């Protein structure tokens, strides 16, 4: 997969390329990351990328023309696919959408700054607007990196453990179950016996039960939208009985 990012702060993307799984994805070539700076596609002496909003008010708005020239350069340089703008006005990102986007050969990301981008650029060029949540940051770079990170770990051959992206939280649409490693006891808190039992069927049932129980406790909205199987209903009822809720 090739990702081209349009950003006034290309160096920020070192954060998502230098470490861990993402670095391995880039080294192995399953992921390619390119950045394009609108400042390099300005034509005035001051390299202007923004201007004051019509109608007045605080903040500045990103100009259409430098962004269009940047986009043209990215495409001419081999970038392609849909242009995705990261903003709080977008459709909320989900694990399901990440799984769909993972199949694209390429995409372009637009990271805005200031008060945002001139609406006409969005109308003319943007294919999809994605939000990470209902809050405002100082720019779209961190959300773009979150999107890249979420995609990179789904790419073939990226995780050491091939199934771990299929076993992760949300792979079944549920929150994750609790995890434990050594030692068996910390300040009187013991690892649940079943996890030490070696009985893989019981362990799988315990994990599913706890994923269901925690999702029910913390995110009832997710459970209410799901169609629980008979087995899941029984496990959730057991969890609620055991935790007396
Ligand atoms: C800045 C600003 C300044 C003065 C008055 C109003 C203002 N609104 C904004 C603003 O919303 N800036 C955004 C910053 C413009 C688009 C890029 N920025 C951004 C993206 N902040 N937060 C996101 C984002 C993206 C995806 N998911 C969550 C948040």
Tab-separated table of C-alpha atoms and ligand atoms in Angstrom:
chain	number	residue	atom	x	y	z
A	1	UNK	CA	0.000	0.000	0.000
A	2	UNK	CA	1.181	3.480	-0.862
A	3	UNK	CA	0.106	6.455	1.285
A	4	UNK	CA	0.838	10.036	0.258
A	5	UNK	CA	0.215	12.724	2.866
A	6	UNK	CA	-0.289	16.406	2.152
A	7	UNK	CA	0.942	18.287	5.203
A	8	UNK	CA	2.609	21.534	6.247
A	9	UNK	CA	4.600	19.482	8.781
A	10	UNK	CA	6.096	16.486	6.957
A	11	UNK	CA	8.666	15.878	9.703
A	12	UNK	CA	5.888	14.939	12.112
A	13	UNK	CA	5.453	11.743	10.090
A	14	UNK	CA	8.813	10.460	11.305
A	15	UNK	CA	6.827	9.506	14.409
A	16	UNK	CA	4.759	6.992	12.485
A	17	UNK	CA	7.604	5.628	10.372
A	18	UNK	CA	10.540	5.238	12.741
A	19	UNK	CA	9.245	2.800	15.290
A	20	UNK	CA	8.088	-0.767	15.751
A	21	UNK	CA	5.661	-2.429	13.414
A	22	UNK	CA	5.355	0.617	11.163
A	23	UNK	CA	9.081	0.802	10.558
A	24	UNK	CA	9.121	-2.880	9.614
A	25	UNK	CA	6.196	-2.344	7.226
A	26	UNK	CA	8.120	0.467	5.525
A	27	UNK	CA	11.438	-1.436	5.491
A	28	UNK	CA	9.797	-4.508	3.967
A	29	UNK	CA	8.037	-2.393	1.341
A	30	UNK	CA	4.442	-3.514	2.097
A	31	UNK	CA	3.875	0.122	3.065
A	32	UNK	CA	5.245	3.170	1.273
A	33	UNK	CA	4.846	6.624	2.798
A	34	UNK	CA	5.412	9.930	0.995
A	35	UNK	CA	4.779	13.482	2.184
A	36	UNK	CA	4.063	16.605	0.165
A	37	UNK	CA	4.296	20.107	1.613
A	38	UNK	CA	1.883	22.715	0.183
A	39	UNK	CA	4.459	25.361	1.068
A	40	UNK	CA	6.594	23.936	-1.763
A	41	UNK	CA	3.765	24.589	-4.240
A	42	UNK	CA	3.174	28.263	-3.522
A	43	UNK	CA	4.100	30.927	-6.051
A	44	UNK	CA	4.455	34.075	-3.979
A	45	UNK	CA	7.504	35.426	-2.202
A	46	UNK	CA	6.062	34.675	1.220
A	47	UNK	CA	5.064	31.115	0.310
A	48	UNK	CA	1.532	31.778	1.536
A	49	UNK	CA	-0.673	28.740	2.211
A	50	UNK	CA	-3.532	30.395	4.139
A	51	UNK	CA	-5.689	33.510	4.193
A	52	UNK	CA	-8.341	35.178	6.353
A	53	UNK	CA	-11.841	33.706	6.356
A	54	UNK	CA	-14.548	35.463	4.365
A	55	UNK	CA	-17.131	36.707	6.836
A	56	UNK	CA	-14.464	37.443	9.405
A	57	UNK	CA	-13.718	35.702	12.652
A	58	UNK	CA	-10.684	34.081	14.186
A	59	UNK	CA	-8.248	31.730	12.533
A	60	UNK	CA	-7.040	31.280	8.975
A	61	UNK	CA	-8.216	29.048	6.127
A	62	UNK	CA	-5.998	26.967	3.821
A	63	UNK	CA	-5.978	28.277	0.241
A	64	UNK	CA	-7.328	26.110	-2.583
A	65	UNK	CA	-4.610	26.683	-5.167
A	66	UNK	CA	-1.482	25.583	-3.261
A	67	UNK	CA	-3.387	22.478	-2.135
A	68	UNK	CA	-4.498	21.639	-5.687
A	69	UNK	CA	-0.959	22.015	-7.002
A	70	UNK	CA	0.322	19.827	-4.171
A	71	UNK	CA	-2.268	17.204	-4.978
A	72	UNK	CA	-1.332	17.299	-8.668
A	73	UNK	CA	2.346	16.883	-7.745
A	74	UNK	CA	1.546	13.931	-5.460
A	75	UNK	CA	-0.418	12.232	-8.245
A	76	UNK	CA	2.263	13.001	-10.847
A	77	UNK	CA	4.804	11.555	-8.401
A	78	UNK	CA	3.008	8.226	-8.244
A	79	UNK	CA	0.495	8.812	-5.458
A	80	UNK	CA	-3.088	7.792	-6.089
A	81	UNK	CA	-6.363	6.486	-4.759
A	82	UNK	CA	-9.029	8.372	-2.867
A	83	UNK	CA	-8.224	11.658	-1.137
A	84	UNK	CA	-9.166	11.422	2.534
A	85	UNK	CA	-9.455	14.521	4.731
A	86	UNK	CA	-9.114	14.093	8.485
A	87	UNK	CA	-11.536	16.339	10.342
A	88	UNK	CA	-14.056	16.300	13.179
A	89	UNK	CA	-16.801	16.720	10.519
A	90	UNK	CA	-15.974	13.308	9.008
A	91	UNK	CA	-17.504	9.886	9.409
A	92	UNK	CA	-16.214	8.228	12.597
A	93	UNK	CA	-13.347	5.793	11.942
A	94	UNK	CA	-14.051	2.189	12.894
A	95	UNK	CA	-12.086	-1.053	12.796
A	96	UNK	CA	-14.496	-2.149	10.048
A	97	UNK	CA	-13.555	0.875	7.889
A	98	UNK	CA	-9.839	0.175	8.518
A	99	UNK	CA	-10.338	-3.389	7.269
A	100	UNK	CA	-11.968	-2.040	4.102
A	101	UNK	CA	-9.304	0.624	3.498
A	102	UNK	CA	-6.537	-1.946	3.996
A	103	UNK	CA	-7.407	-3.458	0.586
A	104	UNK	CA	-6.714	-0.222	-1.310
A	105	UNK	CA	-3.446	-0.122	-3.251
A	106	UNK	CA	-3.052	3.592	-2.493
A	107	UNK	CA	-4.612	6.598	-0.817
A	108	UNK	CA	-3.912	10.271	-0.332
A	109	UNK	CA	-4.377	11.912	3.076
A	110	UNK	CA	-4.910	15.622	3.623
A	111	UNK	CA	-3.882	16.935	7.027
A	112	UNK	CA	-5.380	20.386	7.564
A	113	UNK	CA	-4.137	23.166	9.819
A	114	UNK	CA	-5.512	26.486	11.100
A	115	UNK	CA	-9.295	26.736	10.979
A	116	UNK	CA	-9.430	24.201	8.149
A	117	UNK	CA	-9.478	24.003	4.378
A	118	UNK	CA	-11.520	26.134	1.935
A	119	UNK	CA	-14.800	24.266	1.428
A	120	UNK	CA	-14.350	24.291	-2.363
A	121	UNK	CA	-11.228	22.159	-2.097
A	122	UNK	CA	-13.295	19.608	-0.167
A	123	UNK	CA	-16.080	19.720	-2.789
A	124	UNK	CA	-13.735	19.452	-5.749
A	125	UNK	CA	-11.133	16.991	-4.542
A	126	UNK	CA	-11.935	15.183	-1.304
A	127	UNK	CA	-13.505	11.730	-1.614
A	128	UNK	CA	-13.976	10.936	2.046
A	129	UNK	CA	-13.826	12.793	5.347
A	130	UNK	CA	-12.862	10.771	8.402
A	131	UNK	CA	-13.077	11.710	12.081
A	132	UNK	CA	-11.350	10.041	15.002
A	133	UNK	CA	-13.728	11.503	17.536
A	134	UNK	CA	-15.604	14.526	18.750
A	135	UNK	CA	-12.736	16.814	19.698
A	136	UNK	CA	-10.600	19.435	17.984
A	137	UNK	CA	-6.823	19.240	17.683
A	138	UNK	CA	-4.375	21.729	16.196
A	139	UNK	CA	-4.170	19.873	12.898
A	140	UNK	CA	-4.948	16.704	10.990
A	141	UNK	CA	-1.426	15.262	11.213
A	142	UNK	CA	-1.888	13.186	14.364
A	143	UNK	CA	-5.226	11.794	13.096
A	144	UNK	CA	-3.541	10.955	9.749
A	145	UNK	CA	-0.823	9.105	11.677
A	146	UNK	CA	-3.446	7.242	13.684
A	147	UNK	CA	-5.060	6.133	10.418
A	148	UNK	CA	-1.690	5.062	8.975
A	149	UNK	CA	-0.833	3.161	12.154
A	150	UNK	CA	-4.177	1.398	12.227
A	151	UNK	CA	-3.754	0.345	8.599
A	152	UNK	CA	-0.083	-0.666	8.796
A	153	UNK	CA	-0.700	-3.360	11.395
A	154	UNK	CA	-3.358	-4.952	9.185
A	155	UNK	CA	-1.108	-5.258	6.126
A	156	UNK	CA	0.004	-8.774	5.170
A	157	UNK	CA	3.239	-9.873	6.801
A	158	UNK	CA	3.521	-6.875	9.109
A	159	UNK	CA	2.752	-8.350	12.512
A	160	UNK	CA	5.105	-11.011	13.811
A	161	UNK	CA	2.103	-13.002	14.906
A	162	UNK	CA	-0.108	-13.282	11.860
A	163	UNK	CA	-3.368	-13.840	13.737
A	164	UNK	CA	-2.908	-11.141	16.268
A	165	UNK	CA	-4.742	-8.524	14.189
A	166	UNK	CA	-7.630	-10.958	13.854
A	167	UNK	CA	-7.649	-11.669	17.583
A	168	UNK	CA	-7.399	-8.074	18.686
A	169	UNK	CA	-9.979	-5.982	20.397
A	170	UNK	CA	-12.813	-5.267	17.958
A	171	UNK	CA	-12.037	-8.140	15.598
A	172	UNK	CA	-15.316	-9.634	16.807
A	173	UNK	CA	-16.752	-6.182	17.382
A	174	UNK	CA	-16.076	-6.429	21.120
A	175	UNK	CA	-13.722	-4.777	23.576
A	176	UNK	CA	-10.678	-6.806	24.531
A	177	UNK	CA	-10.614	-9.290	27.416
A	178	UNK	CA	-8.063	-8.807	30.234
A	179	UNK	CA	-4.474	-9.994	29.627
A	180	UNK	CA	-1.928	-11.354	32.104
A	181	UNK	CA	1.737	-12.301	32.077
A	182	UNK	CA	4.239	-13.361	34.751
A	183	UNK	CA	4.244	-13.406	37.726
A	184	UNK	CA	1.161	-15.416	38.722
A	185	UNK	CA	0.487	-13.104	41.660
A	186	UNK	CA	0.908	-9.329	42.122
A	187	UNK	CA	-0.024	-7.834	45.542
A	188	UNK	CA	-2.462	-10.670	46.135
A	189	UNK	CA	-4.037	-10.335	42.677
A	190	UNK	CA	-3.868	-13.756	41.016
A	191	UNK	CA	-4.042	-14.676	37.363
A	192	UNK	CA	-7.411	-16.440	36.821
A	193	UNK	CA	-6.901	-20.222	37.255
A	194	UNK	CA	-8.395	-21.072	33.869
A	195	UNK	CA	-5.568	-19.215	32.095
A	196	UNK	CA	-3.050	-21.486	33.857
A	197	UNK	CA	-5.038	-24.656	33.130
A	198	UNK	CA	-3.778	-25.322	29.623
A	199	UNK	CA	-7.353	-26.118	28.545
A	200	UNK	CA	-7.617	-24.168	25.305
A	201	UNK	CA	-11.371	-24.545	24.961
A	202	UNK	CA	-11.995	-23.238	28.484
A	203	UNK	CA	-9.528	-20.412	27.897
A	204	UNK	CA	-11.264	-19.351	24.677
A	205	UNK	CA	-14.641	-19.411	26.458
A	206	UNK	CA	-13.254	-17.356	29.381
A	207	UNK	CA	-11.817	-14.775	26.999
A	208	UNK	CA	-15.045	-14.448	25.038
A	209	UNK	CA	-17.073	-14.250	28.248
A	210	UNK	CA	-14.890	-11.459	29.598
A	211	UNK	CA	-14.838	-9.569	26.291
A	212	UNK	CA	-18.650	-9.712	26.272
A	213	UNK	CA	-18.902	-8.757	29.950
A	214	UNK	CA	-16.576	-5.789	29.691
A	215	UNK	CA	-18.251	-4.563	26.530
A	216	UNK	CA	-21.615	-4.834	28.269
A	217	UNK	CA	-20.283	-2.926	31.307
A	218	UNK	CA	-18.405	-0.221	29.459
A	219	UNK	CA	-20.046	0.087	26.041
A	220	UNK	CA	-23.642	-1.071	26.209
A	221	UNK	CA	-24.196	0.713	22.862
A	222	UNK	CA	-21.963	-1.851	21.123
A	223	UNK	CA	-23.794	-4.837	22.642
A	224	UNK	CA	-27.187	-3.344	21.794
A	225	UNK	CA	-26.205	-3.032	18.118
A	226	UNK	CA	-24.957	-6.656	17.957
A	227	UNK	CA	-26.920	-9.831	17.319
A	228	UNK	CA	-25.506	-12.106	20.025
A	229	UNK	CA	-25.318	-15.817	19.218
A	230	UNK	CA	-26.893	-18.253	21.694
A	231	UNK	CA	-23.401	-19.086	23.015
A	232	UNK	CA	-22.580	-15.405	23.469
A	233	UNK	CA	-25.875	-14.783	25.299
A	234	UNK	CA	-25.126	-17.641	27.693
A	235	UNK	CA	-21.563	-16.431	28.324
A	236	UNK	CA	-22.743	-12.861	28.952
A	237	UNK	CA	-25.439	-14.123	31.369
A	238	UNK	CA	-22.743	-16.126	33.205
A	239	UNK	CA	-20.500	-13.073	33.405
A	240	UNK	CA	-23.298	-10.949	34.809
A	241	UNK	CA	-24.170	-13.610	37.377
A	242	UNK	CA	-20.535	-14.016	38.437
A	243	UNK	CA	-20.092	-10.243	38.731
A	244	UNK	CA	-23.565	-9.919	40.204
A	245	UNK	CA	-25.037	-7.416	37.826
B	1	LIG	C1	-9.421	25.913	14.347
B	1	LIG	C2	-9.976	27.132	14.691
B	1	LIG	C3	-9.409	28.358	15.055
B	1	LIG	C4	-10.243	29.404	15.337
B	1	LIG	C5	-11.625	29.264	15.252
B	1	LIG	C6	-12.176	28.041	14.876
B	1	LIG	C7	-11.337	26.987	14.622
B	1	LIG	N1	-11.624	25.739	14.240
B	1	LIG	C8	-10.492	25.107	14.050
B	1	LIG	C9	-10.429	23.739	13.593
B	1	LIG	O1	-11.401	23.013	13.650
B	1	LIG	N2	-9.249	23.342	13.046
B	1	LIG	C10	-9.077	22.048	12.495
B	1	LIG	C11	-7.722	21.532	12.914
B	1	LIG	C12	-9.136	22.117	10.994
B	1	LIG	C13	-8.889	20.753	10.370
B	1	LIG	C14	-7.592	20.152	10.894
B	1	LIG	N3	-7.615	20.220	12.326
B	1	LIG	C15	-8.095	19.184	13.040
B	1	LIG	C16	-8.407	17.919	12.621
B	1	LIG	N4	-8.347	19.257	14.337
B	1	LIG	N5	-8.857	18.098	14.752
B	1	LIG	C17	-8.905	17.273	13.723
B	1	LIG	C18	-9.436	15.955	13.821
B	1	LIG	C19	-9.393	15.096	12.749
B	1	LIG	C20	-9.961	13.835	12.873
B	1	LIG	N6	-10.539	13.449	14.033
B	1	LIG	C21	-10.561	14.268	15.091
B	1	LIG	C22	-10.015	15.544	15.012
